Amino acid sequence: MPGDEASSLTTPTTPTARAARAAPTAPTPLARAEQFIWLTARVLEQHRFAFHFLGAEADPVDTALGSYLNPDGGYGHALDPDLRGPLSQPLHTAYALRVLDGLGRCAGQRIDRLCRHLTRVSTADGALPVLRAAPRAFPVAPYHQVHDDPPGELLTTGPVVGVLHRNRIWHAWLFRATDFCWERVENLRHSHPYEVQSAVAFLEGVPDRARAVATADRLGRMVREQRLVVLDPRRRAEYPHHPGYAPGENLFAHDLARRPESLARGWFTDEEMRHSLDFLAAQQQSDGGWPVRREAWAPGSSLERRPIATLEALLTLRAYGRPLDGTPPASATLPAPGRPR
């Protein structure tokens, strides 16, 4: 009969082959993360994900970030999930600048107004406190201490100064704030992981590159000597617990060297970096998101921080060439440390 010839040429299939074709393809790490973002993230992080991974425009991210902007030029409204309430705080500013830096929009009148705000809220030494004293108290994570006269801290000043310098912002506020950061970073003899992370953020943006490279080299030796960063995630239980940190709240090589061109990349061997990235990739949870290792002090804060952690994990893995489409990672080489931005 007509059609028998074609039928006779069809390759026979076994039940196993048919089952293999019918079996659903496992979702890729990126697809799982996307599902998690749509289910749990704030509008801001949804737009950030769409911009960085789905080819969406930057304007929706910018618009969403604008809803956190206060009339004083600072950012509030729990932009950083650790601080609740509407008040402008330096930690919110640091996160806002990271978002704008990622968009390539850290410039213009908005940044000029922000720098004027930073001038008003700085301490006597020209730096930013972790928390500004305020006439009315709003909920804040217990690991951030509230002071009537808060001191300037590298923890908040370093990332802000670093991003502004990297984007070639020039404002009078930056002169004293930069001097403050240099003094703190160059005189660090004992520290804790998040302060080191802030020091790296400062050094990666500051204009004096020769001084930054020399300072980073000394800082890297201190980090290894004092075991401030987990070098082998398989032995992370052996690393010291830092005061004020939650159990298991360690930082790893990828937390400091978030991109191959980071100054901190040279602190770690290829093997150490590979183990760290393997660990980061394996931390994706069954719901598609990455965990938050710090203390879970409020339901809303914990829920809002996981999408931020998920975005940071995806951006770091992609920066190092780790595939997010489910294909096995290449085991031969890592991207070589690049020239710092």
Short mmCIF file of N, CA, C and O in Angstrom, two decimals, residues 10-127:
data_model
loop_
_atom_site.label_atom_id
_atom_site.label_comp_id
_atom_site.label_asym_id
_atom_site.label_seq_id
_atom_site.Cartn_x
_atom_site.Cartn_y
_atom_site.Cartn_z
N THR A 10 11.84 3.40 8.14
CA THR A 10 11.92 4.03 9.45
C THR A 10 12.75 3.18 10.40
O THR A 10 12.58 1.96 10.47
N THR A 11 13.65 3.82 11.14
CA THR A 11 14.49 3.08 12.08
C THR A 11 13.65 2.55 13.23
O THR A 11 12.89 3.30 13.86
N PRO A 12 13.73 1.27 13.50
CA PRO A 12 12.94 0.71 14.61
C PRO A 12 13.38 1.34 15.92
O PRO A 12 14.53 1.71 16.11
N THR A 13 12.42 1.45 16.81
CA THR A 13 12.72 1.99 18.13
C THR A 13 12.39 0.97 19.19
O THR A 13 11.40 0.25 19.10
N THR A 14 13.23 0.95 20.21
CA THR A 14 13.00 0.07 21.35
C THR A 14 12.18 0.81 22.39
O THR A 14 12.12 2.05 22.38
N PRO A 15 11.55 0.13 23.33
CA PRO A 15 10.84 0.81 24.41
C PRO A 15 11.74 1.76 25.19
O PRO A 15 11.32 2.83 25.61
N THR A 16 13.02 1.37 25.35
CA THR A 16 13.94 2.23 26.09
C THR A 16 14.17 3.55 25.35
O THR A 16 14.18 4.63 25.94
N ALA A 17 14.36 3.47 24.02
CA ALA A 17 14.59 4.68 23.24
C ALA A 17 13.37 5.58 23.25
O ALA A 17 13.48 6.80 23.36
N ARG A 18 12.17 4.96 23.14
CA ARG A 18 10.96 5.78 23.16
C ARG A 18 10.79 6.46 24.50
O ARG A 18 10.40 7.63 24.59
N ALA A 19 11.11 5.75 25.58
CA ALA A 19 10.99 6.33 26.91
C ALA A 19 11.97 7.48 27.11
O ALA A 19 11.66 8.49 27.73
N ALA A 20 13.18 7.31 26.52
CA ALA A 20 14.18 8.37 26.65
C ALA A 20 13.73 9.64 25.96
O ALA A 20 13.93 10.74 26.44
N ARG A 21 13.09 9.45 24.76
CA ARG A 21 12.61 10.63 24.05
C ARG A 21 11.45 11.29 24.77
O ARG A 21 11.28 12.50 24.75
N ALA A 22 10.64 10.48 25.44
CA ALA A 22 9.46 11.02 26.11
C ALA A 22 9.78 11.63 27.47
O ALA A 22 9.02 12.42 28.00
N ALA A 23 10.95 11.27 28.04
CA ALA A 23 11.29 11.75 29.38
C ALA A 23 11.48 13.26 29.36
O ALA A 23 12.13 13.79 28.47
N PRO A 24 10.92 13.98 30.33
CA PRO A 24 11.09 15.44 30.36
C PRO A 24 12.54 15.81 30.66
O PRO A 24 13.23 15.14 31.41
N THR A 25 12.99 16.89 30.03
CA THR A 25 14.34 17.39 30.27
C THR A 25 14.38 18.10 31.62
O THR A 25 13.49 18.90 31.93
N ALA A 26 15.40 17.80 32.41
CA ALA A 26 15.53 18.45 33.72
C ALA A 26 15.75 19.95 33.53
O ALA A 26 16.50 20.37 32.65
N PRO A 27 15.10 20.79 34.33
CA PRO A 27 15.29 22.24 34.22
C PRO A 27 16.76 22.61 34.46
O PRO A 27 17.43 22.02 35.30
N THR A 28 17.24 23.55 33.72
CA THR A 28 18.61 24.02 33.89
C THR A 28 18.72 24.84 35.18
O THR A 28 17.71 25.32 35.71
N PRO A 29 19.95 25.03 35.68
CA PRO A 29 20.10 25.90 36.86
C PRO A 29 19.50 27.29 36.66
O PRO A 29 18.89 27.84 37.58
N LEU A 30 19.66 27.86 35.47
CA LEU A 30 19.11 29.19 35.21
C LEU A 30 17.58 29.16 35.20
O LEU A 30 16.93 30.06 35.75
N ALA A 31 17.01 28.12 34.61
CA ALA A 31 15.54 28.02 34.57
C ALA A 31 14.98 27.84 35.97
O ALA A 31 13.93 28.42 36.32
N ARG A 32 15.66 27.06 36.79
CA ARG A 32 15.20 26.87 38.16
C ARG A 32 15.29 28.17 38.95
O ARG A 32 14.39 28.50 39.73
N ALA A 33 16.40 28.90 38.74
CA ALA A 33 16.55 30.19 39.42
C ALA A 33 15.49 31.18 38.95
O ALA A 33 14.95 31.95 39.76
N GLU A 34 15.18 31.17 37.66
CA GLU A 34 14.15 32.07 37.15
C GLU A 34 12.80 31.81 37.81
O GLU A 34 12.09 32.73 38.22
N GLN A 35 12.45 30.53 37.94
CA GLN A 35 11.19 30.18 38.61
C GLN A 35 11.18 30.69 40.04
O GLN A 35 10.18 31.24 40.53
N PHE A 36 12.31 30.54 40.72
CA PHE A 36 12.42 31.02 42.10
C PHE A 36 12.25 32.54 42.17
O PHE A 36 11.56 33.06 43.05
N ILE A 37 12.87 33.25 41.24
CA ILE A 37 12.76 34.71 41.22
C ILE A 37 11.32 35.15 41.03
O ILE A 37 10.81 36.02 41.75
N TRP A 38 10.61 34.55 40.07
CA TRP A 38 9.22 34.95 39.84
C TRP A 38 8.33 34.62 41.03
O TRP A 38 7.36 35.33 41.31
N LEU A 39 8.67 33.59 41.75
CA LEU A 39 7.84 33.18 42.89
C LEU A 39 8.08 34.02 44.14
O LEU A 39 7.15 34.22 44.93
N THR A 40 9.30 34.53 44.33
CA THR A 40 9.64 35.07 45.64
C THR A 40 10.21 36.48 45.64
O THR A 40 10.20 37.14 46.68
N ALA A 41 10.74 36.97 44.53
CA ALA A 41 11.53 38.20 44.55
C ALA A 41 10.66 39.45 44.54
O ALA A 41 9.52 39.44 44.07
N ARG A 42 11.24 40.53 45.05
CA ARG A 42 10.63 41.84 44.93
C ARG A 42 10.65 42.26 43.46
O ARG A 42 11.40 41.70 42.64
N VAL A 43 9.88 43.29 43.14
CA VAL A 43 9.84 43.78 41.76
C VAL A 43 11.24 44.18 41.29
O VAL A 43 11.63 43.92 40.15
N LEU A 44 12.02 44.81 42.17
CA LEU A 44 13.36 45.24 41.80
C LEU A 44 14.21 44.07 41.35
O LEU A 44 14.86 44.12 40.29
N GLU A 45 14.25 42.99 42.15
CA GLU A 45 15.08 41.85 41.79
C GLU A 45 14.53 41.10 40.58
O GLU A 45 15.30 40.50 39.81
N GLN A 46 13.22 41.12 40.39
CA GLN A 46 12.66 40.52 39.17
C GLN A 46 13.19 41.25 37.93
O GLN A 46 13.61 40.63 36.96
N HIS A 47 13.17 42.58 37.98
CA HIS A 47 13.66 43.34 36.83
C HIS A 47 15.18 43.21 36.68
O HIS A 47 15.69 43.19 35.55
N ARG A 48 15.89 43.12 37.79
CA ARG A 48 17.34 42.90 37.69
C ARG A 48 17.64 41.57 37.01
O ARG A 48 18.51 41.49 36.14
N PHE A 49 16.91 40.54 37.39
CA PHE A 49 17.12 39.23 36.76
C PHE A 49 16.82 39.31 35.27
O PHE A 49 17.59 38.81 34.44
N ALA A 50 15.71 39.94 34.92
CA ALA A 50 15.34 40.05 33.51
C ALA A 50 16.38 40.82 32.72
O ALA A 50 16.70 40.48 31.57
N PHE A 51 16.96 41.87 33.32
CA PHE A 51 17.98 42.66 32.63
C PHE A 51 19.25 41.84 32.42
O PHE A 51 19.81 41.80 31.32
N HIS A 52 19.73 41.17 33.47
CA HIS A 52 21.01 40.49 33.40
C HIS A 52 20.95 39.16 32.64
O HIS A 52 21.95 38.73 32.07
N PHE A 53 19.79 38.50 32.65
CA PHE A 53 19.75 37.13 32.12
C PHE A 53 18.72 36.90 31.01
O PHE A 53 18.77 35.87 30.36
N LEU A 54 17.81 37.82 30.81
CA LEU A 54 16.77 37.61 29.80
C LEU A 54 16.80 38.67 28.70
O LEU A 54 15.91 38.71 27.86
N GLY A 55 17.80 39.53 28.73
CA GLY A 55 17.93 40.54 27.69
C GLY A 55 16.94 41.68 27.78
O GLY A 55 16.71 42.38 26.79
N ALA A 56 16.35 41.91 28.95
CA ALA A 56 15.38 42.99 29.12
C ALA A 56 16.09 44.34 29.20
O ALA A 56 17.31 44.43 29.39
N GLU A 57 15.31 45.39 29.09
CA GLU A 57 15.84 46.75 29.14
C GLU A 57 16.19 47.16 30.57
O GLU A 57 15.70 46.57 31.54
N ALA A 58 17.03 48.20 30.68
CA ALA A 58 17.45 48.70 31.99
C ALA A 58 16.41 49.59 32.64
O ALA A 58 16.37 49.72 33.88
N ASP A 59 15.55 50.24 31.84
CA ASP A 59 14.61 51.21 32.39
C ASP A 59 13.72 50.65 33.50
O ASP A 59 13.52 51.33 34.53
N PRO A 60 13.16 49.45 33.37
CA PRO A 60 12.33 48.93 34.46
C PRO A 60 13.09 48.75 35.77
O PRO A 60 12.53 48.96 36.85
N VAL A 61 14.37 48.37 35.69
CA VAL A 61 15.18 48.27 36.91
C VAL A 61 15.32 49.64 37.54
O VAL A 61 15.14 49.82 38.76
N ASP A 62 15.63 50.62 36.72
CA ASP A 62 15.81 51.99 37.19
C ASP A 62 14.53 52.52 37.85
O ASP A 62 14.56 53.15 38.91
N THR A 63 13.40 52.24 37.21
CA THR A 63 12.11 52.70 37.76
C THR A 63 11.83 52.04 39.10
O THR A 63 11.38 52.70 40.06
N ALA A 64 12.08 50.73 39.19
CA ALA A 64 11.84 50.01 40.45
C ALA A 64 12.75 50.53 41.55
O ALA A 64 12.32 50.71 42.70
N LEU A 65 14.01 50.80 41.22
CA LEU A 65 14.93 51.34 42.22
C LEU A 65 14.47 52.71 42.70
O LEU A 65 14.62 53.06 43.87
N GLY A 66 13.89 53.49 41.80
CA GLY A 66 13.44 54.83 42.16
C GLY A 66 12.37 54.85 43.23
O GLY A 66 12.21 55.86 43.93
N SER A 67 11.65 53.75 43.40
CA SER A 67 10.61 53.72 44.44
C SER A 67 11.20 53.71 45.84
O SER A 67 10.50 53.95 46.82
N TYR A 68 12.51 53.42 45.96
CA TYR A 68 13.19 53.43 47.26
C TYR A 68 13.87 54.76 47.55
O TYR A 68 14.43 54.95 48.63
N LEU A 69 13.84 55.68 46.60
CA LEU A 69 14.54 56.95 46.73
C LEU A 69 13.73 57.92 47.59
O LEU A 69 12.52 58.08 47.40
N ASN A 70 14.40 58.57 48.52
CA ASN A 70 13.76 59.54 49.41
C ASN A 70 14.02 60.97 48.94
O ASN A 70 14.97 61.23 48.19
N PRO A 71 13.22 61.92 49.41
CA PRO A 71 13.43 63.33 49.03
C PRO A 71 14.79 63.88 49.42
O PRO A 71 15.27 64.85 48.82
N ASP A 72 15.45 63.27 50.43
CA ASP A 72 16.77 63.77 50.85
C ASP A 72 17.89 63.31 49.94
O ASP A 72 19.06 63.63 50.16
N GLY A 73 17.59 62.52 48.90
CA GLY A 73 18.60 62.03 47.98
C GLY A 73 19.14 60.67 48.32
O GLY A 73 19.91 60.09 47.53
N GLY A 74 18.79 60.16 49.52
CA GLY A 74 19.23 58.83 49.92
C GLY A 74 18.17 57.78 49.64
O GLY A 74 17.08 58.08 49.14
N TYR A 75 18.49 56.54 49.97
CA TYR A 75 17.58 55.42 49.73
C TYR A 75 17.14 54.81 51.05
O TYR A 75 17.91 54.76 52.01
N GLY A 76 15.91 54.35 51.09
CA GLY A 76 15.36 53.74 52.30
C GLY A 76 14.36 52.65 51.95
O GLY A 76 14.50 51.94 50.96
N HIS A 77 13.37 52.48 52.82
CA HIS A 77 12.24 51.56 52.58
C HIS A 77 12.70 50.11 52.45
O HIS A 77 12.20 49.36 51.60
N ALA A 78 13.67 49.72 53.29
CA ALA A 78 14.15 48.33 53.33
C ALA A 78 14.75 47.89 52.02
O ALA A 78 14.66 46.71 51.65
N LEU A 79 15.40 48.81 51.28
CA LEU A 79 16.12 48.40 50.08
C LEU A 79 17.15 47.34 50.43
O LEU A 79 17.24 46.31 49.77
N ASP A 80 17.95 47.57 51.48
CA ASP A 80 18.73 46.49 52.08
C ASP A 80 17.82 45.82 53.09
O ASP A 80 17.36 46.46 54.05
N PRO A 81 17.52 44.54 52.91
CA PRO A 81 16.51 43.89 53.76
C PRO A 81 16.82 43.85 55.25
O PRO A 81 15.94 43.57 56.05
N ASP A 82 18.06 44.15 55.64
CA ASP A 82 18.41 44.13 57.06
C ASP A 82 17.82 45.32 57.81
O ASP A 82 17.74 45.29 59.04
N LEU A 83 17.48 46.38 57.10
CA LEU A 83 17.00 47.61 57.74
C LEU A 83 15.59 47.88 57.27
O LEU A 83 15.36 48.14 56.08
N ARG A 84 14.63 47.85 58.18
CA ARG A 84 13.23 48.06 57.81
C ARG A 84 12.87 49.54 58.00
O ARG A 84 13.58 50.28 58.67
N GLY A 85 11.77 49.94 57.42
CA GLY A 85 11.33 51.31 57.58
C GLY A 85 11.80 52.21 56.45
O GLY A 85 12.61 51.82 55.60
N PRO A 86 11.32 53.46 56.42
CA PRO A 86 11.55 54.35 55.27
C PRO A 86 12.84 55.15 55.30
O PRO A 86 13.20 55.77 54.29
N LEU A 87 13.56 55.20 56.42
CA LEU A 87 14.68 56.13 56.57
C LEU A 87 15.82 55.82 55.61
O LEU A 87 16.14 54.66 55.35
N SER A 88 16.45 56.88 55.11
CA SER A 88 17.66 56.74 54.29
C SER A 88 18.81 56.28 55.18
O SER A 88 19.07 56.87 56.23
N GLN A 89 19.48 55.22 54.75
CA GLN A 89 20.59 54.67 55.51
C GLN A 89 21.73 54.32 54.55
O GLN A 89 21.49 53.97 53.38
N PRO A 90 22.99 54.38 55.01
CA PRO A 90 24.12 54.08 54.13
C PRO A 90 24.09 52.69 53.51
O PRO A 90 24.53 52.51 52.37
N LEU A 91 23.62 51.68 54.24
CA LEU A 91 23.56 50.34 53.65
C LEU A 91 22.62 50.31 52.45
O LEU A 91 22.87 49.57 51.48
N HIS A 92 21.55 51.08 52.50
CA HIS A 92 20.67 51.17 51.33
C HIS A 92 21.40 51.82 50.16
O HIS A 92 21.25 51.40 49.00
N THR A 93 22.17 52.86 50.46
CA THR A 93 22.93 53.53 49.42
C THR A 93 23.90 52.57 48.73
O THR A 93 24.04 52.57 47.50
N ALA A 94 24.59 51.75 49.53
CA ALA A 94 25.56 50.81 48.96
C ALA A 94 24.87 49.85 47.99
O ALA A 94 25.40 49.55 46.91
N TYR A 95 23.68 49.36 48.36
CA TYR A 95 22.98 48.43 47.47
C TYR A 95 22.48 49.16 46.22
O TYR A 95 22.59 48.64 45.11
N ALA A 96 21.95 50.37 46.38
CA ALA A 96 21.48 51.13 45.23
C ALA A 96 22.60 51.36 44.22
O ALA A 96 22.40 51.24 43.00
N LEU A 97 23.79 51.69 44.71
CA LEU A 97 24.92 51.93 43.81
C LEU A 97 25.35 50.65 43.10
O LEU A 97 25.77 50.69 41.93
N ARG A 98 25.27 49.50 43.77
CA ARG A 98 25.57 48.24 43.09
C ARG A 98 24.61 48.00 41.94
O ARG A 98 24.99 47.55 40.86
N VAL A 99 23.33 48.30 42.19
CA VAL A 99 22.33 48.11 41.13
C VAL A 99 22.63 49.04 39.96
O VAL A 99 22.64 48.61 38.79
N LEU A 100 22.87 50.31 40.24
CA LEU A 100 23.15 51.28 39.18
C LEU A 100 24.44 50.96 38.44
O LEU A 100 24.53 51.12 37.22
N ASP A 101 25.44 50.49 39.16
CA ASP A 101 26.70 50.09 38.54
C ASP A 101 26.46 48.96 37.55
O ASP A 101 27.02 48.95 36.44
N GLY A 102 25.64 48.00 37.95
CA GLY A 102 25.33 46.89 37.05
C GLY A 102 24.58 47.31 35.81
O GLY A 102 24.67 46.66 34.76
N LEU A 103 23.84 48.41 35.89
CA LEU A 103 23.11 48.93 34.74
C LEU A 103 23.97 49.84 33.86
O LEU A 103 23.57 50.19 32.75
N GLY A 104 25.13 50.28 34.40
CA GLY A 104 25.92 51.28 33.70
C GLY A 104 25.30 52.66 33.80
O GLY A 104 25.49 53.50 32.91
N ARG A 105 24.56 52.91 34.89
CA ARG A 105 23.86 54.18 35.05
C ARG A 105 24.24 54.91 36.33
O ARG A 105 23.43 55.61 36.93
N CYS A 106 25.46 54.74 36.75
CA CYS A 106 25.92 55.40 37.98
C CYS A 106 26.49 56.76 37.61
O CYS A 106 27.72 56.96 37.57
N ALA A 107 25.61 57.71 37.29
CA ALA A 107 26.05 59.03 36.84
C ALA A 107 24.85 59.97 36.88
O ALA A 107 23.72 59.56 37.14
N GLY A 108 25.13 61.26 36.63
CA GLY A 108 24.07 62.23 36.46
C GLY A 108 23.65 62.94 37.73
O GLY A 108 24.28 62.82 38.79
N GLN A 109 22.54 63.67 37.63
CA GLN A 109 22.06 64.49 38.75
C GLN A 109 21.69 63.63 39.95
O GLN A 109 21.85 64.07 41.09
N ARG A 110 21.17 62.44 39.72
CA ARG A 110 20.81 61.56 40.83
C ARG A 110 22.03 61.28 41.70
O ARG A 110 21.94 61.28 42.94
N ILE A 111 23.18 61.03 41.09
CA ILE A 111 24.40 60.73 41.86
C ILE A 111 24.90 61.99 42.55
O ILE A 111 25.41 61.94 43.68
N ASP A 112 24.76 63.14 41.90
CA ASP A 112 25.17 64.40 42.54
C ASP A 112 24.33 64.66 43.79
O ASP A 112 24.87 65.03 44.84
N ARG A 113 23.02 64.41 43.70
CA ARG A 113 22.14 64.57 44.88
C ARG A 113 22.50 63.56 45.95
O ARG A 113 22.49 63.86 47.15
N LEU A 114 22.83 62.36 45.53
CA LEU A 114 23.20 61.33 46.49
C LEU A 114 24.48 61.73 47.23
O LEU A 114 24.58 61.56 48.45
N CYS A 115 25.45 62.26 46.53
CA CYS A 115 26.70 62.67 47.18
C CYS A 115 26.46 63.82 48.16
O CYS A 115 27.09 63.88 49.22
N ARG A 116 25.55 64.72 47.82
CA ARG A 116 25.22 65.78 48.77
C ARG A 116 24.57 65.19 50.02
O ARG A 116 24.83 65.63 51.15
N HIS A 117 23.74 64.18 49.83
CA HIS A 117 23.14 63.49 50.97
C HIS A 117 24.22 62.82 51.82
O HIS A 117 24.20 62.90 53.06
N LEU A 118 25.19 62.17 51.17
CA LEU A 118 26.26 61.51 51.91
C LEU A 118 27.08 62.51 52.71
O LEU A 118 27.54 62.22 53.82
N THR A 119 27.26 63.70 52.17
CA THR A 119 27.97 64.75 52.90
C THR A 119 27.24 65.09 54.20
O THR A 119 27.87 65.26 55.25
N ARG A 120 25.92 65.16 54.13
CA ARG A 120 25.13 65.53 55.31
C ARG A 120 25.13 64.44 56.38
O ARG A 120 25.04 64.73 57.57
N VAL A 121 25.22 63.19 55.98
CA VAL A 121 25.07 62.10 56.96
C VAL A 121 26.40 61.51 57.39
O VAL A 121 26.43 60.58 58.20
N SER A 122 27.52 62.04 56.89
CA SER A 122 28.83 61.50 57.24
C SER A 122 29.21 61.85 58.67
O SER A 122 28.73 62.83 59.24
N THR A 123 30.09 61.06 59.21
CA THR A 123 30.63 61.31 60.55
C THR A 123 31.70 62.41 60.47
O THR A 123 32.05 62.88 59.39
N ALA A 124 32.24 62.77 61.62
CA ALA A 124 33.22 63.87 61.67
C ALA A 124 34.46 63.57 60.84
O ALA A 124 35.13 64.49 60.36
N ASP A 125 34.79 62.29 60.65
CA ASP A 125 35.98 61.94 59.86
C ASP A 125 35.65 61.73 58.39
O ASP A 125 36.48 61.22 57.62
N GLY A 126 34.44 62.09 57.97
CA GLY A 126 34.09 62.04 56.56
C GLY A 126 33.61 60.70 56.07
O GLY A 126 33.46 60.50 54.86
N ALA A 127 33.36 59.76 56.98
CA ALA A 127 32.97 58.41 56.59
C ALA A 127 31.48 58.18 56.84
O ALA A 127 30.77 59.04 57.38
#
